[in-house]
Amino acid sequence: MPLVTVDGVEIEVPRGATVLQACELAGKEIPRFCYHERLSIAGNCRMCLVEVSPGPPKPQASCALPAADKQVIRTDTPMVKKAREGMMEFLLINHPLDCPICDQGGECDLQDQAMAYGRGASRFDENKRAVEDKYMGPVIKTAMTRCIQCTRCIRFSEEVAGTPEIGMLYRGEDSQITAYLEKALTSELSGNLGDICPVGALLQRPQSFEIRPWELKKVPAIDVMDAVGSNIRLDVRQRQVMRILPRINEDVNEEWISDKARHHVDALVRARLDRPWLRENGKLRAAEWPEALALFADRLKAAGAKVATIAGDLVDAETMYAAKALLAGQGSVLLEGRQTGLDYDVTSLSAVAFNSTIAGIESADAILLVGTNIRWEAPLINTRLRKAARKGAKIFGIGPEVDLGYRVTWLGDDLSLVGNLPKVAADTFAAAVKPALILGPGGLAKGAMGAALAAAASLNLVRDGWNGFNVLHTAASRMAGILLGYAQAGGIADIVAAKPELVISLGADELGDRLAGIFTVYVGHHGDKGAAGADLVLPGAAYTEKHGTFVNTEGRVQRSERAAFAPGDAREDWTIFRAVSDLIGQPLPFDRFDQLRSAMHADTPALARDGLVDLPWSPPKLDAKASGPVGYPIADFYLTNAICRASPTMHRCSEELIHGEAFAEAAE
């Protein structure tokens, strides 16, 4: 390891590290604009200048200079300070200096560095140049006169998102960043451009002129838009969540989130259920809590053990546990969470988990995708697969061809290929050190789990120190639901066969008419499909309005905190079940949330830990035959659940990016 000296402090740095990284290891803060830890090095802002010897007697860009043994680095000399001030003066030549009206104000890198290295006046008298704003779609708003050509956005689009739709035109003073043909960006990760832009050139369009960062309270939470479990931060003003930003978690989402996770926030105050409703003469009418709970209790008593609970995709573990405890008092175990009709085997939890882990899939060198459009089903896992592809991994797919942002060799869309791979794929897997298979919801829906497990055995996916068998779920509640027993052997079909007299729907909006004709109590937060067909609607809390435990597709237990309170007369879901249990004379053994969580931990110890649940590999023996075409369950990435369907931003994204509708700007 090279031994370097930084401002008189001698340290060892990893081989291949840059001078900038060496300075940071020594505790020195180096200003930068173009450099980003997760992107390739550009070296074009020149703000990270340091003095290095041996070397030429001039400041050097530390981000692009490799650290070498016996190097002496100085970050605080007059030469370095003057050089950085000169670079800041250059960067501000054409900047409009409109900080008071810029949405980036208060969290702007350029603003912060100008405080440290800005001069009191500029020596330039020429007119400032202006650049026309570019249209980049419904998520990103542009103010391109502020752009300092750091090219972070270009590198992110090409290297992380896999959609190289941004580039730089012209040269010198005329150079400018633009989306090619000035069309909307098609990436599901484009909102991250607003995070990585170090100035106010790229901003979040939906939150434009709405908030200032110092007004906001920051609350950690877990995203529920898919099963990845991305770590997010809820920024709250008064009683409303104003925006959602990513939190860094190297094991899950790194520092990115999808546009759906970021911009569904406007739906949290729209189409909300804020009072109970009950159906009379075929129509729903508003009711008060005592009347609604009395009807719920009467129906529950009359149903006895013939009561079932269906968990929706966005439900936390505590809500599912409280509903399970209520049913246990009735003598019922009719619990199901796969509301769309899936019925795969859950006798072995390891056989339904993402065993290689989200971070671990980067190291796979041969990957077979079975029935998954992973770009829509798990965009943050797709970025990991792109990393693997950039490292040289060979990726094969079984299913309809889709653009995943990297090279995929599509083998066909017939599931019989899972057990009979073409020679090119079979040879690749035979030579692979870390082979992996990802079975998606399209494969699960067609009964391909047995064939995938047989392929795992024949391709030697499970070996010492490596388990390459992965199941990709799409619902945030799925793994926690399986741990809590929300899975019948035959799925929803078993619930229907049991002929329940009462169904409790925990925000299950994708049931369709599978349980038509049965008295349904809907406990949820948005007036969507499930509420429209229910006989009794009880307003619950959204995931931002309650503490909750979520388990992602790899079996990682994570906690989310409450950021706001539910609107109107809505209540946290578990309190509804606690109240009705009193009315039927079988009170649940918890009165507070901490008691509920403790009871859940005692009943299901796996949910008591933070991090990955220990799932020893024990695959079930299933029929290995599978055939027929594969279909992907997600037809529209932006409208997959009740919250998204209430979001104006998500609807505009769907109309423009999925259905190709054009939107004129105000000036047009």
XYZ file of C-alpha atoms in Angstrom:
668
model
C 0.000 0.000 0.000
C 1.385 3.462 -0.910
C 2.582 5.604 1.987
C 1.723 9.288 1.477
C 2.010 12.419 3.589
C -0.965 14.786 3.678
C -0.316 18.139 5.368
C 2.357 16.545 7.515
C 0.291 13.449 8.415
C 1.674 10.141 7.107
C -0.966 7.557 6.103
C -1.262 4.366 4.074
C -3.825 4.348 1.270
C -5.240 1.468 -0.806
C -3.416 0.747 -4.028
C -5.153 2.520 -6.908
C -6.573 5.290 -4.714
C -6.473 8.859 -5.980
C -4.857 11.815 -4.227
C -8.348 13.148 -3.432
C -9.250 9.890 -1.691
C -5.953 9.960 0.191
C -6.727 13.474 1.415
C -10.176 12.381 2.591
C -8.658 9.414 4.441
C -6.436 11.934 6.214
C -9.511 13.922 7.250
C -9.074 16.779 4.802
C -12.103 18.209 2.999
C -11.409 18.718 -0.695
C -13.868 20.878 -2.678
C -15.171 19.309 -5.884
C -17.984 19.612 -8.407
C -17.347 17.072 -11.173
C -16.031 14.262 -8.951
C -18.562 11.758 -7.596
C -17.676 8.567 -5.750
C -19.968 6.375 -7.876
C -19.150 7.849 -11.282
C -16.115 7.743 -13.538
C -13.535 10.512 -13.169
C -13.906 13.507 -15.450
C -11.417 15.982 -13.970
C -12.979 19.013 -15.614
C -14.058 21.369 -12.809
C -10.489 21.751 -11.443
C -11.805 22.713 -8.014
C -9.987 19.909 -6.190
C -6.527 21.365 -6.812
C -3.715 20.434 -4.396
C 0.068 20.765 -4.370
C 1.952 17.502 -4.872
C 5.637 16.677 -4.760
C 7.517 15.199 -6.410
C 5.819 16.807 -9.372
C 5.522 20.015 -11.359
C 5.487 23.228 -9.270
C 1.812 23.951 -9.937
C -1.559 22.851 -8.481
C -2.855 19.503 -9.735
C -6.352 18.038 -9.909
C -6.423 15.533 -7.051
C -9.416 13.542 -8.373
C -7.503 12.339 -11.454
C -4.040 11.908 -9.928
C -3.135 8.434 -8.577
C -1.629 8.338 -5.098
C 1.984 7.119 -5.188
C 4.438 5.959 -2.551
C 6.371 8.698 -0.702
C 4.128 11.380 -2.167
C 3.887 14.654 -0.221
C 0.494 16.365 -0.603
C -0.359 19.874 0.593
C -3.971 21.096 0.683
C -3.542 24.359 2.596
C -0.749 26.304 0.908
C -1.246 29.849 -0.444
C -0.764 28.474 -3.969
C -3.647 25.994 -3.489
C -5.943 28.616 -1.967
C -5.271 31.106 -4.760
C -5.810 28.432 -7.426
C -9.147 27.380 -5.946
C -10.276 30.970 -5.693
C -9.346 31.462 -9.334
C -11.359 28.423 -10.364
C -14.357 29.631 -8.383
C -14.075 32.994 -10.132
C -14.135 31.228 -13.498
C -17.176 29.129 -12.519
C -19.091 32.236 -11.495
C -18.354 34.208 -14.670
C -21.608 33.182 -16.337
C -23.577 32.006 -13.317
C -26.783 34.043 -12.965
C -26.355 34.453 -9.179
C -30.085 33.959 -8.602
C -29.729 32.118 -5.302
C -32.767 33.842 -3.697
C -35.143 32.267 -6.251
C -33.250 29.008 -6.881
C -34.726 25.799 -5.479
C -31.207 24.551 -4.789
C -30.621 27.386 -2.317
C -29.571 26.125 1.083
C -28.244 22.797 -0.190
C -26.140 23.900 -3.159
C -22.522 22.792 -3.510
C -21.647 25.877 -5.550
C -23.147 28.130 -2.889
C -21.227 26.350 -0.126
C -17.894 26.442 -1.950
C -18.400 30.095 -2.930
C -18.611 30.889 0.786
C -15.210 29.250 1.301
C -13.376 30.225 -1.893
C -15.362 33.061 -3.465
C -13.826 36.495 -3.885
C -15.690 39.608 -2.873
C -15.867 40.869 -6.449
C -15.351 39.607 -9.978
C -12.719 40.973 -12.358
C -14.791 40.153 -15.442
C -16.787 42.882 -17.163
C -18.076 40.995 -20.201
C -21.745 40.160 -20.588
C -22.837 36.864 -19.103
C -23.876 34.185 -21.561
C -27.359 32.661 -21.380
C -28.430 29.160 -22.350
C -31.943 28.098 -23.241
C -33.571 25.696 -20.806
C -33.896 22.143 -22.106
C -36.954 19.928 -21.748
C -36.114 16.711 -19.900
C -39.554 15.373 -19.064
C -42.092 15.499 -16.240
C -39.580 14.865 -13.452
C -36.598 17.144 -14.155
C -36.817 20.922 -14.475
C -33.864 22.717 -16.032
C -32.201 26.118 -15.618
C -29.238 25.568 -17.908
C -27.698 29.028 -17.520
C -26.639 27.820 -14.064
C -24.851 24.758 -15.479
C -21.079 24.560 -14.873
C -20.536 21.603 -17.274
C -19.433 19.183 -14.566
C -20.937 16.325 -16.694
C -22.187 14.390 -13.669
C -25.591 14.052 -15.315
C -24.063 12.623 -18.494
C -22.026 10.054 -16.588
C -24.950 9.052 -14.353
C -27.259 8.494 -17.315
C -24.722 6.366 -19.146
C -23.049 4.479 -16.299
C -25.762 4.006 -13.654
C -29.134 4.379 -15.367
C -28.036 2.763 -18.637
C -29.949 5.310 -20.717
C -27.357 7.535 -22.453
C -29.808 10.280 -23.359
C -27.826 13.324 -22.166
C -24.728 14.786 -23.765
C -22.698 17.928 -24.316
C -22.970 19.965 -27.503
C -20.524 22.442 -29.038
C -17.194 23.606 -27.633
C -15.639 26.241 -25.424
C -17.936 29.017 -24.289
C -20.746 27.635 -26.454
C -20.804 24.194 -24.820
C -24.051 23.145 -23.171
C -25.674 20.065 -21.710
C -28.835 18.783 -23.378
C -31.086 15.769 -23.717
C -30.635 14.415 -27.238
C -33.405 15.764 -29.492
C -34.656 17.540 -26.341
C -37.056 14.735 -25.542
C -38.138 13.517 -22.121
C -35.695 11.245 -20.320
C -37.003 7.678 -20.278
C -35.026 6.428 -17.286
C -36.898 5.344 -14.148
C -34.006 6.868 -12.171
C -33.926 10.344 -13.712
C -34.904 12.052 -10.454
C -31.429 11.253 -9.147
C -30.058 13.811 -11.600
C -31.431 16.515 -9.339
C -29.514 15.041 -6.414
C -26.153 14.755 -8.129
C -26.274 18.141 -9.882
C -23.985 20.345 -7.753
C -25.741 23.554 -8.814
C -29.355 24.479 -9.581
C -29.267 23.468 -13.247
C -31.274 20.249 -12.796
C -34.092 20.352 -10.253
C -37.110 18.289 -9.249
C -39.965 19.655 -11.355
C -42.853 18.476 -9.109
C -41.442 20.292 -6.056
C -40.512 23.477 -7.887
C -40.914 26.652 -5.766
C -42.644 24.673 -3.003
C -40.130 24.290 -0.184
C -36.909 25.465 1.400
C -34.668 22.862 3.037
C -34.483 24.675 6.377
C -38.269 24.418 6.761
C -38.232 20.637 6.758
C -38.029 17.975 9.441
C -36.158 14.882 8.276
C -37.495 11.407 9.119
C -35.892 8.071 8.060
C -38.201 5.587 6.337
C -38.344 2.616 3.960
C -39.749 2.835 0.439
C -42.771 0.604 -0.273
C -43.104 1.099 -4.019
C -41.318 -2.206 -4.671
C -39.691 -5.030 -2.705
C -36.149 -3.624 -2.756
C -36.646 -1.757 0.529
C -34.799 1.389 -0.551
C -33.775 3.590 2.360
C -35.431 6.982 2.045
C -35.748 10.230 3.953
C -39.126 11.901 4.373
C -38.891 15.696 4.521
C -41.902 17.025 6.421
C -43.329 20.521 6.807
C -45.964 20.765 9.519
C -48.298 17.788 8.845
C -47.352 17.105 5.230
C -44.552 15.110 3.634
C -43.163 17.547 1.083
C -40.472 15.463 -0.602
C -38.689 12.130 -0.514
C -34.923 11.748 -0.858
C -32.643 8.680 -0.755
C -30.595 7.683 2.279
C -27.269 5.966 1.721
C -27.338 2.212 2.281
C -24.558 0.397 0.461
C -26.276 -2.985 0.871
C -29.592 -1.954 -0.655
C -29.999 1.175 -2.777
C -26.562 2.804 -2.480
C -27.687 6.442 -2.750
C -30.295 6.187 -5.521
C -34.069 5.751 -5.587
C -36.520 5.351 -8.454
C -38.724 8.161 -9.740
C -41.756 6.305 -8.437
C -40.282 6.153 -4.937
C -39.387 9.849 -5.065
C -42.377 11.492 -6.712
C -45.429 9.626 -5.422
C -45.264 12.075 -2.510
C -47.986 14.334 -3.949
C -50.486 11.472 -3.627
C -50.145 11.319 0.155
C -52.624 14.216 0.429
C -54.905 13.212 -2.440
C -57.779 10.721 -2.665
C -57.318 9.914 1.023
C -59.815 8.008 3.130
C -60.420 10.232 6.151
C -63.664 8.821 7.570
C -65.438 5.448 7.725
C -67.853 4.483 4.965
C -70.439 1.709 4.851
C -72.503 0.396 1.978
C -76.290 0.755 2.045
C -78.516 -0.110 -0.893
C -75.478 -0.540 -3.078
C -73.964 2.860 -2.277
C -71.324 3.945 0.200
C -72.311 6.549 2.786
C -70.210 8.320 5.400
C -70.422 6.942 8.940
C -68.939 7.550 12.375
C -66.437 5.250 14.054
C -68.839 3.770 16.682
C -71.315 2.727 13.974
C -68.596 1.337 11.692
C -66.837 -0.611 14.457
C -70.161 -2.000 15.721
C -70.977 -3.313 12.238
C -67.459 -4.775 11.949
C -67.806 -6.494 15.330
C -71.258 -7.894 14.507
C -70.049 -9.331 11.212
C -66.947 -10.751 12.897
C -68.997 -12.498 15.576
C -71.421 -13.898 13.018
C -68.622 -15.195 10.801
C -66.864 -17.096 13.579
C -63.907 -18.953 12.101
C -65.088 -18.208 8.551
C -63.104 -15.013 8.277
C -60.072 -14.338 6.059
C -57.500 -11.565 5.780
C -55.848 -10.476 2.534
C -52.749 -8.268 2.870
C -52.019 -5.660 0.222
C -48.638 -4.804 -1.228
C -47.849 -1.775 0.963
C -48.626 -3.146 4.428
C -46.162 -3.191 7.315
C -45.496 -6.290 9.425
C -47.148 -4.878 12.562
C -50.471 -4.364 10.787
C -50.374 -7.902 9.420
C -49.537 -9.293 12.857
C -52.415 -7.419 14.519
C -54.870 -8.743 11.899
C -53.448 -12.248 12.339
C -53.935 -12.024 16.101
C -57.545 -10.913 15.590
C -58.207 -13.909 13.334
C -56.485 -16.271 15.758
C -59.089 -15.296 18.373
C -61.730 -16.376 15.873
C -59.956 -19.669 15.222
C -59.075 -18.796 11.641
C -55.776 -19.116 9.801
C -57.079 -17.925 6.426
C -54.269 -15.466 5.686
C -52.948 -14.562 2.241
C -50.787 -11.803 0.835
C -50.445 -12.789 -2.837
C -53.563 -10.912 -3.903
C -52.895 -11.221 -7.642
C -53.339 -15.016 -7.533
C -49.786 -16.369 -7.238
C -49.548 -19.732 -5.471
C -45.863 -20.706 -5.414
C -44.456 -22.960 -2.684
C -43.412 -21.171 0.538
C -42.452 -24.152 2.694
C -38.813 -23.062 2.425
C -38.175 -19.354 2.962
C -34.718 -19.596 1.403
C -36.317 -20.788 -1.834
C -38.350 -17.561 -2.121
C -35.599 -15.081 -1.194
C -32.997 -13.111 -3.128
C -30.177 -15.246 -1.728
C -27.163 -13.685 -3.415
C -28.221 -10.361 -1.780
C -28.747 -7.165 -3.695
C -25.146 -6.029 -3.302
C -23.807 -9.529 -3.919
C -25.395 -9.882 -7.349
C -22.783 -7.393 -8.625
C -20.123 -10.097 -8.332
C -22.030 -12.683 -10.398
C -20.357 -13.550 -13.693
C -23.258 -15.394 -15.370
C -26.903 -14.435 -14.763
C -30.125 -15.970 -16.059
C -33.275 -13.829 -15.859
C -36.476 -15.888 -15.862
C -39.777 -14.072 -16.276
C -38.660 -10.683 -15.040
C -38.635 -7.192 -16.489
C -36.287 -6.207 -13.700
C -35.942 -2.630 -14.921
C -39.568 -2.012 -13.891
C -39.907 -4.546 -11.098
C -36.757 -3.508 -9.192
C -34.884 -0.570 -10.790
C -32.275 -0.479 -8.008
C -31.408 -4.157 -8.518
C -31.220 -3.472 -12.237
C -28.447 -0.933 -11.565
C -26.515 -3.715 -9.817
C -26.943 -5.996 -12.837
C -25.666 -3.190 -15.025
C -22.571 -3.008 -12.814
C -22.101 -6.751 -13.224
C -22.474 -6.410 -17.000
C -19.880 -3.628 -17.065
C -17.508 -5.942 -15.194
C -17.967 -8.598 -17.864
C -20.863 -10.720 -16.622
C -22.850 -12.579 -19.297
C -26.591 -12.067 -18.858
C -29.274 -14.239 -20.461
C -33.027 -13.755 -20.401
C -36.113 -15.939 -20.786
C -39.189 -13.854 -21.539
C -40.362 -11.145 -23.934
C -37.466 -8.931 -24.994
C -37.205 -5.609 -23.147
C -34.506 -2.950 -22.938
C -32.810 -3.313 -19.548
C -30.025 -0.811 -20.224
C -27.284 -3.378 -20.837
C -26.640 -6.280 -23.160
C -28.880 -9.300 -22.582
C -28.873 -12.435 -24.730
C -32.566 -13.310 -24.997
C -33.082 -17.041 -25.366
C -36.832 -16.980 -26.043
C -40.044 -16.597 -24.087
C -40.902 -20.262 -23.432
C -40.356 -21.521 -19.889
C -39.246 -24.923 -21.162
C -35.891 -23.229 -21.840
C -35.230 -23.065 -18.078
C -34.464 -26.771 -18.007
C -32.951 -26.928 -21.473
C -30.614 -23.992 -21.961
C -29.035 -23.452 -25.387
C -25.379 -24.466 -25.638
C -24.023 -20.918 -25.466
C -25.766 -20.306 -22.139
C -25.013 -23.784 -20.743
C -21.302 -23.396 -21.536
C -21.209 -19.955 -19.922
C -22.772 -21.244 -16.707
C -20.486 -24.283 -16.663
C -17.444 -22.000 -16.656
C -18.871 -19.411 -14.236
C -17.407 -18.909 -10.775
C -20.494 -17.161 -9.382
C -23.515 -18.104 -11.518
C -26.926 -16.697 -10.602
C -30.569 -17.110 -11.570
C -33.275 -14.513 -10.914
C -36.829 -15.836 -10.995
C -39.282 -12.988 -11.417
C -43.053 -12.693 -10.978
C -43.656 -13.633 -14.614
C -42.011 -17.004 -13.945
C -43.709 -17.471 -10.558
C -47.113 -16.849 -12.118
C -46.531 -19.660 -14.632
C -45.387 -22.238 -12.085
C -41.708 -22.098 -13.004
C -40.415 -22.320 -9.444
C -39.783 -26.071 -9.635
C -37.994 -25.720 -12.968
C -35.871 -22.885 -11.575
C -34.886 -24.964 -8.528
C -33.977 -27.871 -10.795
C -31.868 -25.486 -12.874
C -30.182 -24.266 -9.679
C -29.108 -27.825 -8.962
C -27.993 -28.656 -12.500
C -26.099 -25.373 -12.957
C -24.500 -25.620 -9.518
C -25.784 -22.210 -8.442
C -25.413 -23.027 -4.744
C -21.843 -23.684 -3.644
C -19.517 -22.864 -0.754
C -19.790 -19.176 0.031
C -22.263 -18.472 -2.760
C -25.990 -18.935 -3.317
C -27.040 -17.763 -6.761
C -30.724 -18.740 -6.579
C -32.835 -15.597 -6.341
C -36.559 -14.912 -6.320
C -37.582 -11.346 -7.088
C -40.751 -10.096 -5.411
C -42.543 -6.881 -6.323
C -44.523 -6.179 -3.115
C -42.975 -4.465 -0.100
C -45.094 -6.602 2.233
C -44.395 -9.975 0.606
C -41.457 -11.336 2.614
C -42.801 -10.115 5.967
C -46.165 -11.623 5.053
C -44.577 -14.997 4.284
C -42.723 -14.903 7.624
C -46.046 -14.180 9.363
C -47.905 -16.975 7.561
C -49.758 -14.931 4.947
C -49.545 -17.703 2.358
C -51.963 -20.553 1.723
C -50.791 -23.632 -0.155
C -52.992 -22.763 -3.125
C -52.949 -18.994 -2.753
C -56.189 -17.033 -3.107
C -57.856 -20.171 -4.519
C -57.650 -21.765 -1.053
C -59.309 -18.706 0.490
C -62.147 -18.899 -2.033
C -62.518 -22.649 -1.463
C -62.890 -22.071 2.300
C -65.980 -19.895 1.594
C -65.364 -17.223 4.242
C -68.283 -15.080 5.334
C -66.092 -12.072 6.043
C -62.909 -10.820 4.348
C -60.644 -8.196 5.896
C -58.682 -6.423 3.164
C -55.491 -4.704 4.330
C -55.183 -2.282 1.456
C -55.555 -5.103 -1.093
C -56.430 -3.172 -4.241
C -55.442 -5.783 -6.836
C -57.925 -8.515 -5.840
C -60.312 -7.879 -8.690
C -63.488 -9.924 -8.313
C -61.839 -12.986 -6.810
C -63.851 -12.660 -3.587
C -66.968 -11.036 -5.020
C -70.156 -11.610 -3.029
C -68.378 -11.864 0.338
C -68.792 -9.088 2.914
C -65.518 -7.158 2.727
C -64.019 -4.793 5.273
C -61.390 -2.591 3.632
C -58.758 -1.074 5.920
C -56.613 1.281 3.876
C -55.570 4.815 3.160
C -56.573 5.659 -0.424
C -59.931 5.492 -2.130
C -58.829 3.111 -4.850
C -60.140 -0.145 -6.323
C -60.321 -2.006 -3.011
C -62.330 0.700 -1.260
C -64.697 1.071 -4.226
C -65.772 -2.577 -3.982
C -65.861 -2.940 -0.180
C -68.941 -3.116 2.052
C -67.256 -1.353 4.962
C -64.354 1.078 4.528
C -62.221 1.947 7.541
C -59.629 4.711 7.029
C -56.110 3.630 7.956
C -52.673 5.247 7.890
C -50.255 5.345 4.979
C -46.718 4.054 5.488
C -45.504 7.601 6.183
C -47.980 7.959 9.043
C -46.978 5.045 11.252
C -43.974 3.189 12.533
C -43.496 -0.087 10.708
C -41.265 -3.048 9.952
C -40.607 -4.104 6.374
C -38.662 -7.065 4.969
C -37.261 -6.684 1.474
C -36.907 -9.337 -1.213
C -33.508 -10.507 0.109
C -34.926 -11.003 3.632
C -33.513 -7.807 5.149
C -35.516 -6.505 8.132
C -35.725 -2.706 8.208
C -37.679 -0.161 10.283
C -39.586 2.878 9.107
C -40.579 5.813 11.306
C -43.702 7.955 11.383
C -43.302 11.315 9.672
C -46.838 12.740 9.854
C -50.301 11.928 11.179
C -53.165 10.384 9.249
C -55.766 12.883 7.982
C -59.207 13.446 9.451
C -60.620 10.508 11.388
C -58.173 7.980 9.945
C -56.376 5.785 12.479
C -53.334 3.520 12.532
C -54.478 0.124 11.291
C -53.537 -1.899 14.359
C -55.620 0.362 16.625
C -58.707 -0.493 14.557
C -58.202 -4.213 15.203
C -57.509 -3.537 18.883
C -60.762 -1.563 19.195
C -62.918 -4.176 17.450
C -61.370 -6.955 19.550
C -62.796 -5.240 22.637
C -66.263 -5.127 21.072
C -66.271 -8.875 20.398
C -65.063 -9.628 23.926
C -61.626 -10.939 22.918
C -59.241 -8.018 23.538
C -55.854 -8.283 21.874
C -52.907 -8.445 24.320
C -51.425 -5.059 23.455
C -52.518 -1.475 24.053
C -49.498 0.396 22.728
C -47.386 0.089 19.617
C -44.309 -1.004 21.550
C -46.351 -3.818 23.106
C -47.581 -4.861 19.660
C -44.034 -4.924 18.294
C -42.779 -6.917 21.306
C -45.568 -9.478 20.851
C -44.720 -9.767 17.157
C -41.033 -10.269 17.956
C -41.863 -12.982 20.477
C -44.116 -14.760 17.992
C -41.784 -14.288 14.977
C -38.188 -13.868 16.238
C -36.860 -13.293 12.710
C -38.596 -9.890 12.722
C -36.832 -8.865 15.926
C -33.435 -8.488 14.295
C -32.108 -5.754 12.037
C -30.518 -6.861 8.814
C -30.666 -10.119 6.904
C -32.752 -12.977 8.267
C -30.833 -16.243 8.459
C -32.397 -18.515 5.833
C -30.571 -21.861 5.531
C -30.785 -23.336 2.035
C -33.405 -26.094 1.997
C -35.218 -26.157 -1.359
C -38.525 -28.051 -1.608
C -38.995 -30.873 -4.082
C -41.311 -29.583 -6.791
C -42.364 -30.577 -10.280
C -39.529 -29.449 -12.541
C -41.700 -29.204 -15.640
C -42.542 -25.762 -16.948
C -43.605 -24.600 -20.377
C -45.529 -21.884 -22.112
C -44.938 -18.210 -22.848
C -43.950 -15.757 -20.142
C -45.775 -12.516 -19.395
C -44.681 -9.613 -17.226
C -47.209 -8.505 -14.589
C -46.350 -4.785 -14.620
C -47.914 -3.063 -17.616
C -47.246 0.481 -16.398
C -44.277 1.194 -14.132
C -45.756 4.414 -12.772
C -49.241 3.159 -11.770
C -48.668 -0.034 -9.806
C -50.498 0.704 -6.533
C -53.135 2.885 -4.894
C -50.724 5.648 -3.917
C -49.257 5.952 -7.424
C -52.702 5.978 -9.010
C -53.588 9.011 -6.859
C -50.468 10.943 -7.901
C -50.746 13.610 -10.643
C -46.999 13.328 -11.237
C -47.164 9.563 -11.725
C -50.091 9.958 -14.128
C -48.174 12.498 -16.188
C -45.124 10.208 -16.242
C -47.328 7.352 -17.396
C -49.024 9.387 -20.105
C -45.801 10.876 -21.447
C -43.204 8.132 -20.948
C -45.334 4.999 -21.332
C -48.116 6.090 -23.682
C -46.206 8.710 -25.678
C -48.488 11.695 -25.135
C -46.944 15.115 -25.707
C -47.248 17.982 -23.251
C -46.759 21.590 -24.336
C -44.804 23.917 -22.096
C -46.440 27.149 -20.915
C -44.589 29.229 -23.522
C -45.918 27.009 -26.290
